[in-house]
Amino acid sequence: MFRYLVLSLLVALATPYMLYLDAKAEECFFETLQVNQKAGLSFEVAEGGFLDIDVTLKDPVGQVIYAANQETEGRFRFSASQQGNYVFCFSNAMSTVTPKVLKFKMIVVQPREADDTDMSEEDKKIKSMISDLRNQLREVKEEQDYMELRDNAHAEINNNTNRRVVIWAFFEFSLLLAMTVGQVYYIKRFFEVRRVI
């Protein structure tokens, strides 16, 4: 039983991907799902322009399940209504020159096994608790990944702002130094006595 608990908790259900999307480009991916299988899509633009992207998620028939225009980040969960390939596309069509870098993750929740017939009531309860714990750990991991990406984006903004402040301070110092030298030279020439011989 302990082995089952450890294996259940260590199962990786989603892998985050980084995507470089050129201006006016669109990239599509797919995930094969079974009927009533739960899945989710989370994304965030890490850098580029106004940090916005267009996202669409379509079912196997081609009907749009989720669409977001010019979003910086987003999360969407759904249950598959039919078996097949669910396509999700990221589009940078609204940008004319700026490429985007984004991080996305397609989360697929594996269905529970149905062979609970030979288990005792206590084992069924433990198995259910393990499944709930696995789902909660997955959600915590998703939140940590999201917070890490946000932290990196804000650290980059802070570093960029700090660099600009230092450059501006250096420019002000240089300007002040040049004005000081100019004023000393001007005042020195003003009080200089010129004799005509």
GROMACS .gro file of C-alpha atoms in nm, residues 19-193:
model
  175
   19LEU     CA    1   0.761   2.879  -2.694
   20TYR     CA    2   0.923   3.150  -2.909
   21LEU     CA    3   0.654   3.296  -3.134
   22ASP     CA    4   0.754   3.533  -3.414
   23ALA     CA    5   0.544   3.832  -3.517
   24LYS     CA    6   0.243   3.740  -3.733
   25ALA     CA    7   0.296   3.370  -3.648
   26GLU     CA    8   0.068   3.101  -3.506
   27GLU     CA    9   0.167   2.773  -3.341
   28CYS     CA   10  -0.076   2.487  -3.271
   29PHE     CA   11  -0.045   2.178  -3.054
   30PHE     CA   12  -0.278   1.891  -2.980
   31GLU     CA   13  -0.359   1.655  -2.696
   32THR     CA   14  -0.554   1.330  -2.737
   33LEU     CA   15  -0.827   1.294  -2.475
   34GLN     CA   16  -1.088   1.032  -2.389
   35VAL     CA   17  -1.454   1.109  -2.319
   36ASN     CA   18  -1.503   1.279  -1.977
   37GLN     CA   19  -1.128   1.308  -1.923
   38LYS     CA   20  -1.041   1.632  -1.746
   39ALA     CA   21  -0.776   1.863  -1.882
   40GLY     CA   22  -0.657   2.219  -1.848
   41LEU     CA   23  -0.446   2.473  -2.026
   42SER     CA   24  -0.242   2.742  -1.854
   43PHE     CA   25  -0.020   2.998  -2.025
   44GLU     CA   26   0.169   3.318  -1.961
   45VAL     CA   27   0.363   3.551  -2.188
   46ALA     CA   28   0.712   3.592  -2.044
   47GLU     CA   29   0.851   3.862  -2.272
   48GLY     CA   30   0.787   4.059  -2.588
   49GLY     CA   31   0.591   4.373  -2.665
   50PHE     CA   32   0.286   4.431  -2.447
   51LEU     CA   33   0.305   4.070  -2.320
   52ASP     CA   34  -0.019   3.972  -2.494
   53ILE     CA   35  -0.115   3.672  -2.707
   54ASP     CA   36  -0.425   3.519  -2.868
   55VAL     CA   37  -0.524   3.168  -2.758
   56THR     CA   38  -0.784   2.926  -2.894
   57LEU     CA   39  -0.877   2.575  -2.784
   58LYS     CA   40  -1.082   2.357  -3.019
   59ASP     CA   41  -1.246   2.017  -2.977
   60PRO     CA   42  -1.199   1.730  -3.229
   61VAL     CA   43  -1.489   1.860  -3.441
   62GLY     CA   44  -1.334   2.206  -3.464
   63GLN     CA   45  -1.570   2.395  -3.233
   64VAL     CA   46  -1.401   2.658  -3.020
   65ILE     CA   47  -1.410   2.568  -2.650
   66TYR     CA   48  -1.200   2.858  -2.528
   67ALA     CA   49  -1.078   3.176  -2.695
   68ALA     CA   50  -0.886   3.467  -2.548
   69ASN     CA   51  -0.756   3.770  -2.736
   70GLN     CA   52  -0.458   3.977  -2.626
   71GLU     CA   53  -0.422   3.800  -2.291
   72THR     CA   54  -0.108   3.814  -2.080
   73GLU     CA   55  -0.190   3.499  -1.888
   74GLY     CA   56  -0.472   3.255  -1.850
   75ARG     CA   57  -0.597   2.924  -1.718
   76PHE     CA   58  -0.877   2.711  -1.850
   77ARG     CA   59  -1.004   2.372  -1.732
   78PHE     CA   60  -1.251   2.151  -1.913
   79SER     CA   61  -1.387   1.800  -1.941
   80ALA     CA   62  -1.361   1.632  -2.281
   81SER     CA   63  -1.705   1.593  -2.438
   82GLN     CA   64  -1.578   1.351  -2.702
   83GLN     CA   65  -1.273   1.140  -2.781
   84GLY     CA   66  -1.009   1.280  -3.012
   85ASN     CA   67  -0.743   1.544  -3.061
   86TYR     CA   68  -0.804   1.875  -2.885
   87VAL     CA   69  -0.608   2.151  -3.058
   88PHE     CA   70  -0.479   2.461  -2.881
   89CYS     CA   71  -0.320   2.744  -3.078
   90PHE     CA   72  -0.118   3.049  -2.977
   91SER     CA   73  -0.125   3.338  -3.222
   92ASN     CA   74   0.089   3.650  -3.240
   93ALA     CA   75  -0.097   3.781  -3.547
   94MET     CA   76  -0.175   4.123  -3.394
   95SER     CA   77   0.197   4.200  -3.350
   96THR     CA   78   0.374   4.341  -3.655
   97VAL     CA   79   0.736   4.329  -3.538
   98THR     CA   80   0.760   4.198  -3.182
   99PRO     CA   81   0.819   3.827  -3.119
  100LYS     CA   82   0.685   3.677  -2.795
  101VAL     CA   83   0.816   3.418  -2.553
  102LEU     CA   84   0.552   3.229  -2.362
  103LYS     CA   85   0.528   2.942  -2.121
  104PHE     CA   86   0.237   2.703  -2.144
  105LYS     CA   87   0.126   2.377  -1.994
  106MET     CA   88  -0.144   2.131  -2.095
  107ILE     CA   89  -0.260   1.941  -1.788
  108VAL     CA   90  -0.430   1.606  -1.837
  109VAL     CA   91  -0.585   1.435  -1.537
  110GLN     CA   92  -0.563   1.059  -1.571
  111PRO     CA   93  -0.893   0.880  -1.498
  112ARG     CA   94  -0.919   0.663  -1.188
  113GLU     CA   95  -0.886   0.288  -1.221
  114ALA     CA   96  -1.219   0.105  -1.204
  115ASP     CA   97  -1.101  -0.217  -1.036
  116ASP     CA   98  -1.223  -0.126  -0.686
  117THR     CA   99  -1.435  -0.442  -0.655
  118ASP     CA  100  -1.186  -0.652  -0.458
  119MET     CA  101  -1.085  -0.370  -0.223
  120SER     CA  102  -1.211  -0.325   0.127
  121GLU     CA  103  -1.403  -0.013   0.220
  122GLU     CA  104  -1.102   0.124   0.408
  123ASP     CA  105  -0.874   0.069   0.105
  124LYS     CA  106  -1.123   0.247  -0.122
  125LYS     CA  107  -1.129   0.541   0.117
  126ILE     CA  108  -0.747   0.554   0.128
  127LYS     CA  109  -0.728   0.531  -0.252
  128SER     CA  110  -0.976   0.814  -0.283
  129MET     CA  111  -0.777   1.026  -0.037
  130ILE     CA  112  -0.456   0.954  -0.231
  131SER     CA  113  -0.621   1.063  -0.554
  132ASP     CA  114  -0.745   1.384  -0.391
  133LEU     CA  115  -0.399   1.449  -0.248
  134ARG     CA  116  -0.241   1.393  -0.590
  135ASN     CA  117  -0.476   1.645  -0.748
  136GLN     CA  118  -0.409   1.901  -0.476
  137LEU     CA  119  -0.032   1.853  -0.512
  138ARG     CA  120  -0.063   1.902  -0.886
  139GLU     CA  121  -0.251   2.227  -0.828
  140VAL     CA  122   0.014   2.345  -0.581
  141LYS     CA  123   0.288   2.263  -0.834
  142GLU     CA  124   0.101   2.456  -1.105
  143GLU     CA  125   0.070   2.755  -0.874
  144GLN     CA  126   0.441   2.739  -0.788
  145ASP     CA  127   0.536   2.729  -1.156
  146TYR     CA  128   0.307   3.024  -1.222
  147MET     CA  129   0.454   3.223  -0.932
  148GLU     CA  130   0.809   3.145  -1.045
  149LEU     CA  131   0.738   3.276  -1.393
  150ARG     CA  132   0.575   3.589  -1.251
  151ASP     CA  133   0.873   3.640  -1.019
  152ASN     CA  134   1.115   3.610  -1.312
  153ALA     CA  135   0.914   3.858  -1.519
  154HIS     CA  136   0.900   4.111  -1.235
  155ALA     CA  137   1.271   4.064  -1.159
  156GLU     CA  138   1.350   4.142  -1.522
  157ILE     CA  139   1.135   4.457  -1.505
  158ASN     CA  140   1.310   4.562  -1.182
  159ASN     CA  141   1.655   4.502  -1.332
  160ASN     CA  142   1.563   4.697  -1.644
  161THR     CA  143   1.430   4.988  -1.438
  162ASN     CA  144   1.738   4.983  -1.215
  163ARG     CA  145   1.967   4.991  -1.521
  164ARG     CA  146   1.778   5.292  -1.662
  165VAL     CA  147   1.800   5.476  -1.328
  166VAL     CA  148   2.177   5.416  -1.310
  167ILE     CA  149   2.225   5.536  -1.670
  168TRP     CA  150   2.014   5.847  -1.602
  169ALA     CA  151   2.208   5.919  -1.279
  170PHE     CA  152   2.538   5.887  -1.469
  171PHE     CA  153   2.406   6.124  -1.738
  172GLU     CA  154   2.296   6.376  -1.471
  173PHE     CA  155   2.637   6.351  -1.300
  174SER     CA  156   2.817   6.409  -1.631
  175LEU     CA  157   2.593   6.705  -1.712
  176LEU     CA  158   2.646   6.855  -1.366
  177LEU     CA  159   3.022   6.809  -1.394
  178ALA     CA  160   3.027   6.975  -1.736
  179MET     CA  161   2.817   7.267  -1.605
  180THR     CA  162   3.047   7.308  -1.304
  181VAL     CA  163   3.358   7.318  -1.521
  182GLY     CA  164   3.186   7.560  -1.760
  183GLN     CA  165   3.079   7.792  -1.476
  184VAL     CA  166   3.426   7.792  -1.317
  185TYR     CA  167   3.582   7.875  -1.653
  186TYR     CA  168   3.323   8.152  -1.718
  187ILE     CA  169   3.364   8.311  -1.374
  188LYS     CA  170   3.742   8.290  -1.399
  189ARG     CA  171   3.734   8.471  -1.735
  190PHE     CA  172   3.487   8.729  -1.594
  191PHE     CA  173   3.724   8.835  -1.316
  192GLU     CA  174   4.034   8.818  -1.526
  193VAL     CA  175   4.204   9.161  -1.556
   0.00000   0.00000   0.00000
